[in-house]
Each structure stands twice: as structure tokens, then as C-alpha cells.
Coordinates of C-alpha atoms in Angstrom, one line a residue:
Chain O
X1 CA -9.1 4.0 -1.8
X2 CA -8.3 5.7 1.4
X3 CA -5.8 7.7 2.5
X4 CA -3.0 5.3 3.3
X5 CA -3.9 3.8 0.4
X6 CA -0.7 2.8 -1.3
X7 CA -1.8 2.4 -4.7
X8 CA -4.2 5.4 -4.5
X9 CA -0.9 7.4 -3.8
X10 CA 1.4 6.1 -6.3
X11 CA -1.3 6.8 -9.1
X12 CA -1.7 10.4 -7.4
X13 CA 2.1 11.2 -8.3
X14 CA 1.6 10.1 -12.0
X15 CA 2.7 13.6 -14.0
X16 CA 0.2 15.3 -16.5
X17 CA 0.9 18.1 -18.8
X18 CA -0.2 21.5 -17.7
X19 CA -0.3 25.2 -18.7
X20 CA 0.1 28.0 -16.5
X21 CA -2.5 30.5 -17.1
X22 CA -0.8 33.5 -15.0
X23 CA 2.9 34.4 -14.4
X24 CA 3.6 32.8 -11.2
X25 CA 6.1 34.6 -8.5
X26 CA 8.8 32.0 -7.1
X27 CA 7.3 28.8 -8.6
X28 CA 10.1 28.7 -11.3
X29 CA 11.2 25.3 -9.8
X30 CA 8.3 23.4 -10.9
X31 CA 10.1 23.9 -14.4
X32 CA 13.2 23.6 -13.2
X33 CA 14.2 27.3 -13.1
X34 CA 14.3 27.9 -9.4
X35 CA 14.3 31.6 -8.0
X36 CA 12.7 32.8 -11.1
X37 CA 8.7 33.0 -11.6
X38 CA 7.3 30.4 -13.9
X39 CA 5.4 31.8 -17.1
X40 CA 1.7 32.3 -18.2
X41 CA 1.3 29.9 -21.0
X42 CA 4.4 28.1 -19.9
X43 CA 3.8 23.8 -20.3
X44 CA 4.9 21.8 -17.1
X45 CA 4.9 18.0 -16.3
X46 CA 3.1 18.2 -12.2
X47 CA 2.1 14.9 -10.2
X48 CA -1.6 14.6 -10.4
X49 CA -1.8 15.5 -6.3
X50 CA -0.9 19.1 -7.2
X51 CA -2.1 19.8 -10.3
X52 CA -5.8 18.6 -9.8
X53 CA -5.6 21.7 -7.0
X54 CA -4.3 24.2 -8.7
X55 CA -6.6 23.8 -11.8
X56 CA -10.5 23.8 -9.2
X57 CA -8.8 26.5 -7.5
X58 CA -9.5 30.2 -9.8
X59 CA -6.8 33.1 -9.7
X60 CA -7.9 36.4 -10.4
X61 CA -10.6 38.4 -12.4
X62 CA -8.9 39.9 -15.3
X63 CA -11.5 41.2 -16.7
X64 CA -14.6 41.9 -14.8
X65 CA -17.2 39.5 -17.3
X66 CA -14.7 36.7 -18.1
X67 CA -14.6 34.0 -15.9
X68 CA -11.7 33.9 -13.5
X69 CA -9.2 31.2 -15.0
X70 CA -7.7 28.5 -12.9
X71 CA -4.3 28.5 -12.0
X72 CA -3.4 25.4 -14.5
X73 CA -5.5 24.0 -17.1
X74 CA -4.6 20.7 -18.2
X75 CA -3.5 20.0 -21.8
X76 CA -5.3 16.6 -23.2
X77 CA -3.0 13.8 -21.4
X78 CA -1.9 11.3 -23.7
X79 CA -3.5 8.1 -21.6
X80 CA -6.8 9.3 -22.6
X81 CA -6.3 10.3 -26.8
X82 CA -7.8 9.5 -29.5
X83 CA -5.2 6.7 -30.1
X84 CA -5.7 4.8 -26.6
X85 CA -9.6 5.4 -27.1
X86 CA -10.1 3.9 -30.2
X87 CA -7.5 1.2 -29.0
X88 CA -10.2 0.3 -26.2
X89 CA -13.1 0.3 -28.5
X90 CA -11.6 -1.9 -30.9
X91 CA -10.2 -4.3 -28.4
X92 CA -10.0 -3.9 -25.1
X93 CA -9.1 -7.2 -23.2
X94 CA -6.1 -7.8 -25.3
X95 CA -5.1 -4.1 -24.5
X96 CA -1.7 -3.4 -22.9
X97 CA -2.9 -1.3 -20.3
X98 CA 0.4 -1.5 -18.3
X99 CA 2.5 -0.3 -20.9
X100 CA -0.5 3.1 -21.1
X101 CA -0.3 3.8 -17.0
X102 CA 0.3 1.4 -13.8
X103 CA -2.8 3.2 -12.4
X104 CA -5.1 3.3 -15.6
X105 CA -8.4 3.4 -14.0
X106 CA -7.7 5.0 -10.4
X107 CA -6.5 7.8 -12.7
X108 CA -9.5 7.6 -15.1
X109 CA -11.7 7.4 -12.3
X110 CA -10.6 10.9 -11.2
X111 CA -9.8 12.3 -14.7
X112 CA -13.9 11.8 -14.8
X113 CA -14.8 12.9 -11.9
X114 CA -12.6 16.2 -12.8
X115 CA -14.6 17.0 -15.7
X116 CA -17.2 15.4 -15.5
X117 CA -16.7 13.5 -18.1
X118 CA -19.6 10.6 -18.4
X119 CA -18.1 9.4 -21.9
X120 CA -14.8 8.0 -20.2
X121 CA -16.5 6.7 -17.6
X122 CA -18.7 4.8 -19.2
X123 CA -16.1 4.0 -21.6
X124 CA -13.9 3.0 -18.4
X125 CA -16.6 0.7 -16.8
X126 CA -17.4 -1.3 -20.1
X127 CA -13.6 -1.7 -20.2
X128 CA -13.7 -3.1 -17.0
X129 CA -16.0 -5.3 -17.6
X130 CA -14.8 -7.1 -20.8
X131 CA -11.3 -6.9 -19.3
X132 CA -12.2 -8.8 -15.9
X133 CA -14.3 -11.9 -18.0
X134 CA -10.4 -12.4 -19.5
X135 CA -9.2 -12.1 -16.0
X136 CA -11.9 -14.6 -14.6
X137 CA -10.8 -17.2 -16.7
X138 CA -7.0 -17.2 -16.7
X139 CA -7.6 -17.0 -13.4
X140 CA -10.4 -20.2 -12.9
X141 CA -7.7 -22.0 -15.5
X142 CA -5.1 -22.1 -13.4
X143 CA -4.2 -25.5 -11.7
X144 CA -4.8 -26.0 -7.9
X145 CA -1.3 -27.2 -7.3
X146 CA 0.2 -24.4 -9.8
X147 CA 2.6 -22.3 -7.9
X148 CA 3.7 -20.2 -11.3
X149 CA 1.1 -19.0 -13.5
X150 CA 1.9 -20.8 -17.3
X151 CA 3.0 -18.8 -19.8
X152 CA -0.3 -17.4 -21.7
X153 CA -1.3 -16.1 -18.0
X154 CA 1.9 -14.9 -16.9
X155 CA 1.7 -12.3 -20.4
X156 CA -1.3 -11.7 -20.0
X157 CA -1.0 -10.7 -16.4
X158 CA 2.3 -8.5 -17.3
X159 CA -0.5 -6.4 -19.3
X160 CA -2.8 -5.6 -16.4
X161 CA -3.0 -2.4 -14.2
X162 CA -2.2 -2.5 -11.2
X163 CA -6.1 -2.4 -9.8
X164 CA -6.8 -5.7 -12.2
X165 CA -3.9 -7.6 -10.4
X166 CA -5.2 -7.6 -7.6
X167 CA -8.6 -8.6 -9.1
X168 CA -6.6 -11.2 -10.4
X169 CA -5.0 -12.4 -7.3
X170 CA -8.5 -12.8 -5.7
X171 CA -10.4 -14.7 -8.4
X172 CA -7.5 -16.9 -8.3
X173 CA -7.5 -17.1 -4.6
X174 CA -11.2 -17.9 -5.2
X175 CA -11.2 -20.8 -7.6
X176 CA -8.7 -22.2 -5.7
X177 CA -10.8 -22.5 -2.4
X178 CA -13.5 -23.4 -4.3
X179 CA -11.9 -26.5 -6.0
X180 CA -10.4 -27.4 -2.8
X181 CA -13.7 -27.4 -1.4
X182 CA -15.3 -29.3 -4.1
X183 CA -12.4 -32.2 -4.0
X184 CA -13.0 -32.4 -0.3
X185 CA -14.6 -35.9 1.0
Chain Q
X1 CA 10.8 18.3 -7.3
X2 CA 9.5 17.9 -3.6
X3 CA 8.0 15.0 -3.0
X4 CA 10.2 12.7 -5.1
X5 CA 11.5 11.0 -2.1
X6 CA 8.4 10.5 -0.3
X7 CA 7.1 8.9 -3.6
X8 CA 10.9 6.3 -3.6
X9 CA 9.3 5.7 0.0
X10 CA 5.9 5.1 -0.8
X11 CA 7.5 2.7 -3.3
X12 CA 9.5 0.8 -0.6
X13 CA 6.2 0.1 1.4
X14 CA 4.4 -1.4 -1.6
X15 CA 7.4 -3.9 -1.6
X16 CA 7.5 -4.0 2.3
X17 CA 3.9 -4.9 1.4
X18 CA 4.2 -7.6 -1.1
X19 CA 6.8 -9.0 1.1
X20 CA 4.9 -9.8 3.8
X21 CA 1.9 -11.3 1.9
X22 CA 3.8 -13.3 -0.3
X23 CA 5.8 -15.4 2.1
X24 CA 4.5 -17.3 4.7
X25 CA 6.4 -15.8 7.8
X26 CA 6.1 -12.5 8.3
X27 CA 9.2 -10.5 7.8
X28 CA 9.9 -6.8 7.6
X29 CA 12.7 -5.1 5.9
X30 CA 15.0 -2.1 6.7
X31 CA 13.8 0.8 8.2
X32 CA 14.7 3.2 5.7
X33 CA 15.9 5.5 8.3
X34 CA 17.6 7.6 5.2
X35 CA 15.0 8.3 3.1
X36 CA 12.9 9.6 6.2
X37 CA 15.2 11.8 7.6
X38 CA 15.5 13.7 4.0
X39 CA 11.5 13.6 3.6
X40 CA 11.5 15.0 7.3
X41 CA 14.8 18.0 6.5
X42 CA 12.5 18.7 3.1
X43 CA 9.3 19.2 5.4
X44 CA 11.3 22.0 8.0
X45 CA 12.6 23.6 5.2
X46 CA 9.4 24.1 3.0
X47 CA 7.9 25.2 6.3
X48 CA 10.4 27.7 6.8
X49 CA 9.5 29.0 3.5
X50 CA 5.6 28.5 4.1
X51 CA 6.5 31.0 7.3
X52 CA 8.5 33.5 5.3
X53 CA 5.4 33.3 2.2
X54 CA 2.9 34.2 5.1
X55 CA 4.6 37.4 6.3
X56 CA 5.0 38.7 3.4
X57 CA 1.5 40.5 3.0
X58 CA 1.4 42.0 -0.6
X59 CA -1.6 39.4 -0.7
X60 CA -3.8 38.7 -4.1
X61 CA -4.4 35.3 -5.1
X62 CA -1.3 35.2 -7.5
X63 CA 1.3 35.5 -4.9
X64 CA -0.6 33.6 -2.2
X65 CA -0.4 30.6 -4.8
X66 CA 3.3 30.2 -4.1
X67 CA 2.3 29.6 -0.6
X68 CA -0.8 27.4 -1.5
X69 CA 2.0 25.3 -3.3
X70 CA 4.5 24.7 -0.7
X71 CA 1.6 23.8 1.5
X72 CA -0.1 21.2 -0.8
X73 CA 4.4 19.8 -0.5
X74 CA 4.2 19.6 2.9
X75 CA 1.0 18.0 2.6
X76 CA 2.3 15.1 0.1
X77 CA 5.1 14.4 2.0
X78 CA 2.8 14.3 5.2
X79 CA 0.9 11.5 3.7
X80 CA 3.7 9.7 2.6
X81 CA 5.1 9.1 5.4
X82 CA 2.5 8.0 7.4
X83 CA 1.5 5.6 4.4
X84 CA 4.7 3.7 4.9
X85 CA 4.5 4.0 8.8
X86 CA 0.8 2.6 8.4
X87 CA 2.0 -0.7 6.4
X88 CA 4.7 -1.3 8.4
X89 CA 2.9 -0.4 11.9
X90 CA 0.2 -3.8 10.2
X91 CA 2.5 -5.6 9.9
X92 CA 4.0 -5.4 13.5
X93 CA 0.5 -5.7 14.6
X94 CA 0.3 -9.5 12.6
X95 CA 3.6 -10.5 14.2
X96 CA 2.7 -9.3 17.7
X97 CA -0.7 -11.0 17.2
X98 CA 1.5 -14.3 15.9
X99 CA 3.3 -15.0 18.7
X100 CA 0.7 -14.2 21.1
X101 CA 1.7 -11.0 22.7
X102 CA 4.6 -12.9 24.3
X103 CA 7.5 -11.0 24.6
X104 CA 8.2 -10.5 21.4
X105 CA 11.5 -8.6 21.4
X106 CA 13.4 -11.3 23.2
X107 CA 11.9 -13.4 19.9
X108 CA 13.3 -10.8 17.2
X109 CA 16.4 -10.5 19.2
X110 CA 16.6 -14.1 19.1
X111 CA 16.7 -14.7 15.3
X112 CA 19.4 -11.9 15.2
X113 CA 18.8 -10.0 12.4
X114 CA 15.1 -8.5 12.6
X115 CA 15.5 -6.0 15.4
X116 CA 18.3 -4.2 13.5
X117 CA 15.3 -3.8 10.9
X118 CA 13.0 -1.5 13.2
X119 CA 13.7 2.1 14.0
X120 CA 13.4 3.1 18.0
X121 CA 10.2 3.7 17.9
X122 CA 9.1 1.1 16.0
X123 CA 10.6 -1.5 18.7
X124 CA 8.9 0.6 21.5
X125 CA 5.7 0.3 19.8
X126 CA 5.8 -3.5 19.7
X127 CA 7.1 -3.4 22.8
X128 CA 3.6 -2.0 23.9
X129 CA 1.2 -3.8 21.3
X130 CA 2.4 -6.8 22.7
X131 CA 1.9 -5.6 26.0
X132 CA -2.0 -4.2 25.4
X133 CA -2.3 -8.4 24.0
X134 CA -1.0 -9.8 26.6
X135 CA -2.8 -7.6 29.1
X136 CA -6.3 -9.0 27.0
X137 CA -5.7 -12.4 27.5
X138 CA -4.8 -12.3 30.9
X139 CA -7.7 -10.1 31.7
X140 CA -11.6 -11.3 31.4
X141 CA -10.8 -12.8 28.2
X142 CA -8.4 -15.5 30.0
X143 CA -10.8 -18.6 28.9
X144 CA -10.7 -17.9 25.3
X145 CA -8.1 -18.4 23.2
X146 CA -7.7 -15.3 20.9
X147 CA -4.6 -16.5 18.9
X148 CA -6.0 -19.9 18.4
X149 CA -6.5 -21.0 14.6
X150 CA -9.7 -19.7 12.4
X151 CA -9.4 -22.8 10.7
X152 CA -11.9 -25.2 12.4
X153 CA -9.9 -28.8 12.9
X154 CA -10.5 -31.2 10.6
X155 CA -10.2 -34.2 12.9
X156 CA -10.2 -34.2 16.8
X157 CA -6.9 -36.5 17.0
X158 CA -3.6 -36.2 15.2
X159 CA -0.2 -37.6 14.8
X160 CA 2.4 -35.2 15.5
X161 CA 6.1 -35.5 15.6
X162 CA 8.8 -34.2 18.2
X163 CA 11.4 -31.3 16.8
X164 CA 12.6 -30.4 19.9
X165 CA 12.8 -31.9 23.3
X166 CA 10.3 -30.3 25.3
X167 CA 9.9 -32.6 28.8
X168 CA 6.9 -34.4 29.9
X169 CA 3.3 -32.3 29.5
X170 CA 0.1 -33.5 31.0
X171 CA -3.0 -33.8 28.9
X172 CA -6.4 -35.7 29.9
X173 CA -5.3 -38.5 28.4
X174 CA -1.9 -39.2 30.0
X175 CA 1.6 -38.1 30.1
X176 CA 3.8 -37.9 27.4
X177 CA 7.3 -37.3 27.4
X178 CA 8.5 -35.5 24.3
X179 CA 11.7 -36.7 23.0
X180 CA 12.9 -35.5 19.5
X181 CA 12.0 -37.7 16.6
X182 CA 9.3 -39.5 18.3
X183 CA 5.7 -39.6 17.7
X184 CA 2.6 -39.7 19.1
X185 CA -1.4 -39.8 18.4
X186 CA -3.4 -37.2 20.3
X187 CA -5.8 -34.8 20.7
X188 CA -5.2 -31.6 18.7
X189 CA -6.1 -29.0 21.2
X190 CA -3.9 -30.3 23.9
X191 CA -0.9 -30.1 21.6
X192 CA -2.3 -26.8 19.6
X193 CA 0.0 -24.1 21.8
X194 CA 2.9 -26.5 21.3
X195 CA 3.0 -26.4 17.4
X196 CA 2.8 -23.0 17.0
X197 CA 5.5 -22.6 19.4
X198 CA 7.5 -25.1 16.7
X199 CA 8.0 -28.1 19.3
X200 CA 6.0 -30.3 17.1
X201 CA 5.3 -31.1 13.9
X202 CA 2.1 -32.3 12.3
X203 CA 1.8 -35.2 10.3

């Protein structure tokens, strides 16, 4: 996390689905109709960098004792439905995560911390949890002299986000010293 | 969509990135002097449009979100390209750091095609990192060996092996005149400067 952050970045310009709730002057590019103003109630696809803006920041009053609306609102992203929900519940270290979002948890990480949303991120941290014992022992299991991961390691590691690669990388890293150390004189 | 090409860049330093940590000399590709210049020709223009937004002073928030956008853009792009800047900037740092603040041009000129690899800048810049390390060591700092090995040695002599004919040196326990292919038994931090420098090999 940071701001060079390269990973932090790339999950930032994942797109979500959003509704406009206000007609827009001159933002008709965003839906690919530039010059024109986009829509209230039109749906767009924006990268997660914009849209989290535009929907904490409120437009206007309408009505003097309704709430001012945000520019966007997000529409119920398909990463977090019911399907990919019950998914983790049922199973979660044999999940393909990868094939769900490169950036699973940076973006449920901030997805909660939008909304405030305790269920998925206690949801997310159990995930993490059962996930990483999986990655722990592919990773002890590997041979000290290995250069390729074997097969059954080399799936499962095609099914990891991005964030759990790297945890795999380092375990590995870890074991290895470790066995090096113990083999020592 | 602005920003697309700052996100193809960002891209590109993830790889530049894995490349460097997955081999074991350090290497940096391309300078992807393209890419840049569109991300820069999309910053000028949304800022001309950031400029014309401002004068225009109908104000309320709905119209001033037009302007919000093209500022949040300019932003994005902003941080892209100092991202990829950042990881290569590292990675210049390690190879300055490598070869000891030495002149490190002459080395990158030397292996022919690496120098083509930087932008202007980018060779000015190593230009002066390596000057700042060698200005360190040569300083108060002479005594201590700063690009030495973290590894601790394992054993106080070694046999090492000649590459490359290098002339008599001097150590405390003699002279020894290194011809290719031959080999000798000595101490390790009398012969530490000259493996890095790939005269010798060790064994």
C-alpha cells in the first residue's frame, strides 16, 4: 500500500458498475458519447480511482429534506454477489480467486471500508486465513533444489490473487532458508 | 477513456519489476519513451480543458463536476507516471549501488545495449547517484566498505580461479600473479573487490 504502489494501482483501475444520479454537462465520454452530457440513471463501467470520488462526494439538494445524492452510486459489483459469497463460504481455499479479480482483497479491503461493511470484511479476513494455511504448505512442500514449482502447486498458484502470490513467494523464500539453515553443519 | 495508457504503463513497470527480481543481474528494459509522451500530450490537453471548465462561472455543484473529473484524470495519470519512474529510478539505485558508484556509464556503454534502454534523464540521474556513492566512500566513510557482501564469509580462506589476466596484486601474504586458468588458495577479503569485479572465480 502506498502510493507508488504498483499493485495498489492496478487494482484501483479495476471498473465497477455505476449509476449516475444527475444529468451530467460534458461528461458524455465516460459512456462513450463524447460532447453530449451523460444521463441521470444512465449505467457506466468507471475504474474504481474515479468512481469511489464521485460517489463520497454529494451533488445538489433537490429537495430541501431529502439527503443530497452522490454523484454515482454503485450498482452491486458482481465480485462480491451472492454467487461468489456463498462460493467462499462453502469452500474457500480451493476457490479460483484469479479467475473473480487479480486484486480480490485490495479491492475488498476498500469495498469495506466504502461502506462500511463489517460482514465482508470479516468474511474477507477468515478467507484469508483458510486460504494462506493452503499457501503455507504448497509452499513448505516444495523441494529446496526445485527451481519450478510441480504441477499441483503450479495450479494452485495460477488460482491466487495477486496479494497471495506474493505471500506465496515469501513463505517459499522462507522454508527454503530455513532448510538450508537446518542442513547446515 | 483517459487513463488507459497510464494504466498499459503501469503495466510495463510491474514487468520491469518482475524482471529485475527474478534474474540475477540486474537489467532494465526500454524506456517506453512512447507511451510517456502520449500520457504527458493527454495531461496538457485535459489541463487546457481543466482551464477552460474554471472560467466558465455558471458554478453549482453539477457543472463543477465536469471539472472535478478532469482533475481526478490529471491526477491518475500523475500517479502513474511517477509509479513507473519510481520502479525504475530503484532499480538504477541497485545497479549504481552494484558496481560501487564507479563510473557506471562507461559500464553500460560497455555491454552495448543498456544505455539505449534509459531516457536522458534517466542516464543523468545515474550519472549523479553514482557520483553522491562515490563521493560517500571517499569521504569519512573511506575505511568501511559499504558495497561489501551482507553475507558473513563462511570460511576465512578460499580457492579461487583466474578468468581474466589481471597482473601481480599484493596481499599480506605474498604476491601473486594472476594468469587465466590458474588457481590459488587465499584469503577472501583480499581477493573480495576482485570477484565482484569478475577477475576471479570462486570455487
Amino acid at each position: 500500500m502506498g502510493y507508488y504502489d504498483l499493485d495498489d494501482i492496478l487494482a484501483d483501475s479495476s471498473k465497477f458498475a455505476c449509476r449516475f444520479n444527475y444529468e451530467l454537462p460534458g461528461l458524455g465520454y465516460l459512456e462513450g458519447n463524447p460532447g453530449k452530457p451523460v444521463g441521470k440513471h444512465s449505467k457506466v463501467e468507471l475504474p474504481l480511482w474515479l468512481a469511489s470520488v464521485l460517489a463520497t462526494v454529494t451533488g445538489e439538494q433537490e429537495h430541501v429534506d431529502e439527503e443530497a445524492l452522490p454523484f454515482v452510486e454503485f450498482l452491486p459489483p458482481e465480485m462480491f454477489s451472492a454467487r461468489v459469497v456463498n462460493a467462499i463460504k462453502a469452500d474457500a481455499p480451493t476457490l479460483d480467486v484469479h479467475s473473480i479479480n487479480g486484486h480480490f482483497y485490495a479491492l475488498g479491503t476498500r469495498w469495506a471500508a466504502l461502506f462500511s461493511d463489517a460482514g465482508l470484511a470479516g468474511m474477507l479476513a477468515g478467507m484469508v486465513l483458510e486460504r494462506a494455511l493452503e499457501v503455507q504448505r504448497h509452499a513448505a512442500s516444495a523441494a529446496v533444489e526445485a527451481t519450478a514449482p510441480t504441477d499441483a502447486t503450479a495450479r494452485m498458484l495460477q488460482t491466487l490473487d495477486e496479494w497471495e502470490r506474493q505471500l506465496y513467494r515469501r513463505a517459499h523464500a522462507a522454508s527454503r532458508d530455513a532448510k538450508l539453515w537446518a542442513a547446515r553443519r | 477513456m483517459y487513463g488507459d495508457v497510464a494504466n498499459k504503463l503501469v503495466l510495463e513497470a510491474k514487468r520491469t519489476d518482475h524482471l529485475a527480481n527474478g534474474s540475477a543481474t540486474l537489467q532494465l528494459p526500454m524506456f517506453q519513451d512512447e507511451m510517456v509522451r502520449v500520457i504527458l500530450k493527454e495531461v496538457s490537453q485535459l489541463q487546457r480543458n481543466a482551464e477552460y471548465l474554471k472560467l466558465q462561472e455558471d458554478s453549482g455543484k453539477l457543472s463543477k463536476c465536469q471539472y472535478f473529473v478532469t482533475m481526478l484524470c490529471m491526477e491518475r495519470n500523475k500517479r502513474c507516471l511517477l509509479a513507473y519512474q519510481k520502479t525504475r529510478s530503484e532499480i538504477l539505485d541497485a545497479i549504481a549501488w552494484e558496481n560501487n558508484g564507479l563510473d557506471t556509464m562507461d559500464l553500460l556503454s560497455n555491454k552495448g545495449h543498456d544505455s539505449g534502454n534509459l531516457s536522458p534523464y534517466e542516464q543523468e540521474y545515474l550519472r549523479e547517484y553514482s557520483q553522491l556513492i562515490s563521493d560517500l566512500t571517499a569521504g569519512e566513510l573511506m575505511d568501511i566498505d559499504l558495497a561489501g557482501s551482507l553475507t558473513p564469509p563462511s570460511d576465512v580462506f578460499i580457492d579461487v580461479r583466474v578468468l581474466k589476466d589481471a597482473g601481480e596484486i599484493q596481499t599480506e601474504y605474498g604476491v601473486f600473479n594472476l594468469i587465466k586458468d590458474s588457481q590459488f588458495f587465499v584469503r577472501q577479503a583480499d581477493v573480495e573487490r576482485l570477484i565482484q569485479q569478475g577477475y576471479l572465480q570462486k570455487l
